[in-house]
Structures are given as C-alpha cells and as structure tokens.
PDB file of C-alpha atoms in Angstrom:
ATOM      1  CA  UNK G 139       0.157   0.196   0.126  1.00  0.00           C
ATOM      2  CA  UNK G 140       1.381   3.698  -1.348  1.00  0.00           C
ATOM      3  CA  UNK G 141       1.215   5.970   1.431  1.00  0.00           C
ATOM      4  CA  UNK G 142      -0.042   8.942  -0.209  1.00  0.00           C
ATOM      5  CA  UNK G 143       2.122  12.656   0.941  1.00  0.00           C
ATOM      6  CA  UNK G 144      -0.459  15.342   2.371  1.00  0.00           C
ATOM      7  CA  UNK G 145      -1.096  17.836   0.752  1.00  0.00           C
ATOM      8  CA  UNK G 146       1.114  21.060   2.506  1.00  0.00           C
ATOM      9  CA  UNK G 147      -2.268  23.419   3.240  1.00  0.00           C
ATOM     10  CA  UNK G 148      -1.561  27.012   3.784  1.00  0.00           C
ATOM     11  CA  UNK G 149      -2.689  29.136   6.047  1.00  0.00           C
ATOM     12  CA  UNK G 150      -2.497  32.305   6.743  1.00  0.00           C
ATOM     13  CA  UNK G 151      -0.006  31.489   9.934  1.00  0.00           C
ATOM     14  CA  UNK G 152       2.646  29.677   6.875  1.00  0.00           C
ATOM     15  CA  UNK G 153       1.940  32.591   4.588  1.00  0.00           C
ATOM     16  CA  UNK G 154       2.805  34.504   8.167  1.00  0.00           C
ATOM     17  CA  UNK G 155       5.782  32.016   9.467  1.00  0.00           C
ATOM     18  CA  UNK G 156       6.770  32.527   5.674  1.00  0.00           C
ATOM     19  CA  UNK G 157       6.376  36.071   4.824  1.00  0.00           C
ATOM     20  CA  UNK G 158       8.958  36.460   7.884  1.00  0.00           C
ATOM     21  CA  UNK G 159      11.942  33.777   6.955  1.00  0.00           C
ATOM     22  CA  UNK G 160      12.043  35.541   3.505  1.00  0.00           C
ATOM     23  CA  UNK G 161      12.620  39.314   4.593  1.00  0.00           C
ATOM     24  CA  UNK G 162      15.844  37.363   7.329  1.00  0.00           C
ATOM     25  CA  UNK G 163      16.582  35.200   4.164  1.00  0.00           C
ATOM     26  CA  UNK G 164      20.123  34.753   3.972  1.00  0.00           C
ATOM     27  CA  UNK G 165      20.455  34.985   7.636  1.00  0.00           C
ATOM     28  CA  UNK G 166      20.316  32.254  10.581  1.00  0.00           C
ATOM     29  CA  UNK G 167      17.604  32.258  12.185  1.00  0.00           C
ATOM     30  CA  UNK G 168      16.268  30.368  15.596  1.00  0.00           C
ATOM     31  CA  UNK G 169      13.244  29.414  16.409  1.00  0.00           C
ATOM     32  CA  UNK G 170      13.167  32.667  18.741  1.00  0.00           C
ATOM     33  CA  UNK G 171      14.063  34.934  16.736  1.00  0.00           C
ATOM     34  CA  UNK G 172      10.397  33.913  14.343  1.00  0.00           C
ATOM     35  CA  UNK G 173       9.056  33.727  16.842  1.00  0.00           C
ATOM     36  CA  UNK G 174      10.271  37.253  18.302  1.00  0.00           C
ATOM     37  CA  UNK G 175       9.940  38.527  14.960  1.00  0.00           C
ATOM     38  CA  UNK G 176       6.312  37.418  13.954  1.00  0.00           C
ATOM     39  CA  UNK G 177       5.169  38.925  17.729  1.00  0.00           C
ATOM     40  CA  UNK G 178       6.731  42.680  16.419  1.00  0.00           C
ATOM     41  CA  UNK G 179       4.590  41.719  13.789  1.00  0.00           C
ATOM     42  CA  UNK G 180       1.879  41.550  15.312  1.00  0.00           C
ATOM     43  CA  UNK G 181       1.394  37.695  14.467  1.00  0.00           C
ATOM     44  CA  UNK G 182      -0.059  35.797  16.955  1.00  0.00           C
ATOM     45  CA  UNK G 183       1.547  32.812  15.489  1.00  0.00           C
ATOM     46  CA  UNK G 184       2.357  30.404  18.798  1.00  0.00           C
ATOM     47  CA  UNK G 185       5.610  29.072  19.211  1.00  0.00           C
ATOM     48  CA  UNK G 186       4.895  25.195  18.954  1.00  0.00           C
ATOM     49  CA  UNK G 187       3.150  26.561  15.305  1.00  0.00           C
ATOM     50  CA  UNK G 188       6.773  27.980  14.339  1.00  0.00           C
ATOM     51  CA  UNK G 189       8.496  24.935  15.645  1.00  0.00           C
ATOM     52  CA  UNK G 190       7.192  22.709  13.145  1.00  0.00           C
ATOM     53  CA  UNK G 191       5.990  24.693  10.523  1.00  0.00           C
ATOM     54  CA  UNK G 192       9.660  25.611  10.084  1.00  0.00           C
ATOM     55  CA  UNK G 193      10.288  21.434  10.155  1.00  0.00           C
ATOM     56  CA  UNK G 194       7.668  20.887   7.470  1.00  0.00           C
ATOM     57  CA  UNK G 195       9.910  23.945   5.775  1.00  0.00           C
ATOM     58  CA  UNK G 196      12.858  21.529   6.271  1.00  0.00           C
ATOM     59  CA  UNK G 197      11.824  18.430   4.742  1.00  0.00           C
ATOM     60  CA  UNK G 198      10.412  20.931   2.210  1.00  0.00           C
ATOM     61  CA  UNK G 199      13.365  21.986   0.815  1.00  0.00           C
ATOM     62  CA  UNK G 200      12.939  25.326   0.881  1.00  0.00           C
ATOM     63  CA  UNK G 201      14.442  26.033   4.999  1.00  0.00           C
ATOM     64  CA  UNK G 202      18.257  24.176   5.583  1.00  0.00           C
ATOM     65  CA  UNK G 203      18.258  23.961   9.638  1.00  0.00           C
ATOM     66  CA  UNK G 204      21.355  23.228  11.061  1.00  0.00           C
ATOM     67  CA  UNK G 205      22.657  21.073  14.357  1.00  0.00           C
ATOM     68  CA  UNK G 206      25.477  22.993  14.991  1.00  0.00           C
ATOM     69  CA  UNK G 207      26.575  21.830  19.175  1.00  0.00           C
ATOM     70  CA  UNK G 208      24.754  20.412  21.686  1.00  0.00           C
ATOM     71  CA  UNK G 209      24.953  23.733  23.396  1.00  0.00           C
ATOM     72  CA  UNK G 210      23.438  26.214  20.933  1.00  0.00           C
ATOM     73  CA  UNK G 211      19.804  25.665  19.550  1.00  0.00           C
ATOM     74  CA  UNK G 212      19.092  24.622  16.220  1.00  0.00           C
ATOM     75  CA  UNK G 213      19.676  26.941  13.915  1.00  0.00           C
ATOM     76  CA  UNK G 214      17.565  27.889  10.111  1.00  0.00           C
ATOM     77  CA  UNK G 215      17.846  29.495   7.300  1.00  0.00           C
ATOM     78  CA  UNK G 216      15.976  30.055   4.119  1.00  0.00           C
ATOM     79  CA  UNK G 217      17.580  29.094   0.850  1.00  0.00           C
ATOM     80  CA  UNK G 218      13.282  29.253  -0.886  1.00  0.00           C
ATOM     81  CA  UNK G 219      13.070  27.238  -4.159  1.00  0.00           C
ATOM     82  CA  UNK G 220      16.184  28.477  -6.180  1.00  0.00           C
ATOM     83  CA  UNK G 221      18.256  29.569  -3.807  1.00  0.00           C
ATOM     84  CA  UNK G 222      21.403  27.841  -2.914  1.00  0.00           C
ATOM     85  CA  UNK G 223      19.674  24.735  -1.513  1.00  0.00           C
ATOM     86  CA  UNK G 224      22.343  21.573  -1.997  1.00  0.00           C
ATOM     87  CA  UNK G 225      25.311  24.015  -1.904  1.00  0.00           C
ATOM     88  CA  UNK G 226      27.919  23.087   0.061  1.00  0.00           C
ATOM     89  CA  UNK G 227      27.476  25.510   3.465  1.00  0.00           C
ATOM     90  CA  UNK G 228      29.999  25.614   6.174  1.00  0.00           C
ATOM     91  CA  UNK G 229      29.644  27.514   9.851  1.00  0.00           C
ATOM     92  CA  UNK G 230      32.610  29.039  12.125  1.00  0.00           C
ATOM     93  CA  UNK G 231      31.531  29.514  15.595  1.00  0.00           C
ATOM     94  CA  UNK G 232      33.487  31.771  17.819  1.00  0.00           C
ATOM     95  CA  UNK G 233      34.774  30.409  21.101  1.00  0.00           C
ATOM     96  CA  UNK G 234      34.284  33.796  23.325  1.00  0.00           C
ATOM     97  CA  UNK G 235      30.724  34.795  22.117  1.00  0.00           C
ATOM     98  CA  UNK G 236      28.736  32.468  20.557  1.00  0.00           C
ATOM     99  CA  UNK G 237      28.662  34.272  17.498  1.00  0.00           C
ATOM    100  CA  UNK G 238      27.679  31.977  14.029  1.00  0.00           C
ATOM    101  CA  UNK G 239      29.099  32.298  11.178  1.00  0.00           C
ATOM    102  CA  UNK G 240      27.557  31.454   8.219  1.00  0.00           C
ATOM    103  CA  UNK G 241      30.067  31.146   4.639  1.00  0.00           C
ATOM    104  CA  UNK G 242      30.373  29.744   0.676  1.00  0.00           C
ATOM    105  CA  UNK G 243      34.425  29.058  -0.114  1.00  0.00           C
ATOM    106  CA  UNK G 244      35.312  27.737  -2.496  1.00  0.00           C
ATOM    107  CA  UNK G 245      38.337  27.783  -0.774  1.00  0.00           C
ATOM    108  CA  UNK G 246      36.672  25.198   1.559  1.00  0.00           C
ATOM    109  CA  UNK G 247      35.079  23.119  -0.735  1.00  0.00           C
ATOM    110  CA  UNK G 248      38.499  22.091  -2.625  1.00  0.00           C
ATOM    111  CA  UNK G 249      39.217  20.117   0.335  1.00  0.00           C
ATOM    112  CA  UNK G 250      36.417  19.036   0.455  1.00  0.00           C
ATOM    113  CA  UNK G 251      36.275  17.458  -3.017  1.00  0.00           C
ATOM    114  CA  UNK G 252      40.039  16.272  -1.985  1.00  0.00           C
ATOM    115  CA  UNK G 253      39.188  14.718   1.515  1.00  0.00           C
ATOM    116  CA  UNK G 254      36.760  12.965  -0.772  1.00  0.00           C
ATOM    117  CA  UNK G 255      39.432  11.534  -3.531  1.00  0.00           C
ATOM    118  CA  UNK G 256      42.795  11.684  -1.304  1.00  0.00           C
ATOM    119  CA  UNK G 257      40.326  10.147   1.637  1.00  0.00           C
ATOM    120  CA  UNK G 258      37.067   8.405   0.864  1.00  0.00           C
ATOM    121  CA  UNK G 259      34.994  10.337   3.571  1.00  0.00           C
ATOM    122  CA  UNK G 260      32.734  12.929   2.499  1.00  0.00           C
ATOM    123  CA  UNK G 261      32.175  15.681   4.868  1.00  0.00           C
ATOM    124  CA  UNK G 262      29.022  17.305   4.928  1.00  0.00           C
ATOM    125  CA  UNK G 263      29.019  20.629   5.026  1.00  0.00           C
ATOM    126  CA  UNK G 264      26.055  21.516   6.774  1.00  0.00           C
ATOM    127  CA  UNK G 265      26.935  20.228   9.807  1.00  0.00           C
ATOM    128  CA  UNK G 266      30.685  20.776   9.062  1.00  0.00           C
ATOM    129  CA  UNK G 267      32.183  23.906  12.095  1.00  0.00           C
ATOM    130  CA  UNK G 268      35.139  25.441  12.358  1.00  0.00           C
ATOM    131  CA  UNK G 269      35.725  26.997  16.567  1.00  0.00           C
ATOM    132  CA  UNK G 270      37.561  30.069  17.118  1.00  0.00           C
ATOM    133  CA  UNK G 271      37.172  33.572  17.404  1.00  0.00           C
ATOM    134  CA  UNK G 272      35.590  35.661  15.186  1.00  0.00           C
ATOM    135  CA  UNK G 273      36.734  39.115  14.599  1.00  0.00           C
ATOM    136  CA  UNK G 274      35.282  41.228  17.099  1.00  0.00           C
ATOM    137  CA  UNK G 275      36.596  38.819  19.763  1.00  0.00           C
ATOM    138  CA  UNK G 276      40.002  38.775  18.206  1.00  0.00           C
ATOM    139  CA  UNK G 277      40.112  42.548  18.851  1.00  0.00           C
ATOM    140  CA  UNK G 278      38.636  43.243  22.051  1.00  0.00           C
TER     141      UNK G 278
END
C-alpha cells in the first residue's frame, strides 16, 4: 500500500511565517528569532506552530536546518525553491561570544573534494563547524 503525501495547506500562519523567513533570507535564525519577529509584526502564531511549520519547510526543502552542537539551538536558513539549497555551506562558531558565521567558500569546497578523492571521506558541509575567535572577540 503506497503512502500518500499530505497536501501542504497554506494557512495564514504558514504564510506569515514564510514571509517572515523571506525577509530574513540569507541569515541564520533560531525558532526564538522567528517567534519574536512574528510577534513584533502583530502575529499571534504560537511557538509550537513556529517549530512545526519550520520542520515542514525543512522537509519541503525551502529551509535548511543546521544543528551546530548540543549547547546551541538549531539554526534555520530560508533558501526558497531556487536558492542555494544543496550547495556547500560551512560554519564558523566563536568560542567566546558564540557568534555563528555562515559562509560559502570555494576553498573549503576544494578541501571537501580533496577529502573525498584522497581519503575516501565525504564531509557533510551542512554540519561542518570550525571553532575559533571571531574578528570582534580577537580585537577585544
């Protein structure tokens, strides 16, 4: 018996969430960031709905989800239907302030290719995190 895929219902809350994500495209945001932004815009969308809708958008490929480490909340990035979904996406996390830096870097893609070709190791760029100090913390 084949399982039918549920239809994606476009509720007012989903539309508000999607528009909110579009307005923050290109950045990493947490569930709390989205919830606060929606509240600032007058939306009554609850935290549980934000969680549930973000996970649905991840499943649909419209949002990327990044889990950096056990002590950090998951980050989400709106990529839309034709954005950079599937491209290598690396992260740097500051050990001092916790800032997360999102980067696309062709040099790191070269390292990724080298690891696969020379060492048989396929790195997952969506989960690869470099730890160190951000520019602001280094200068402080």
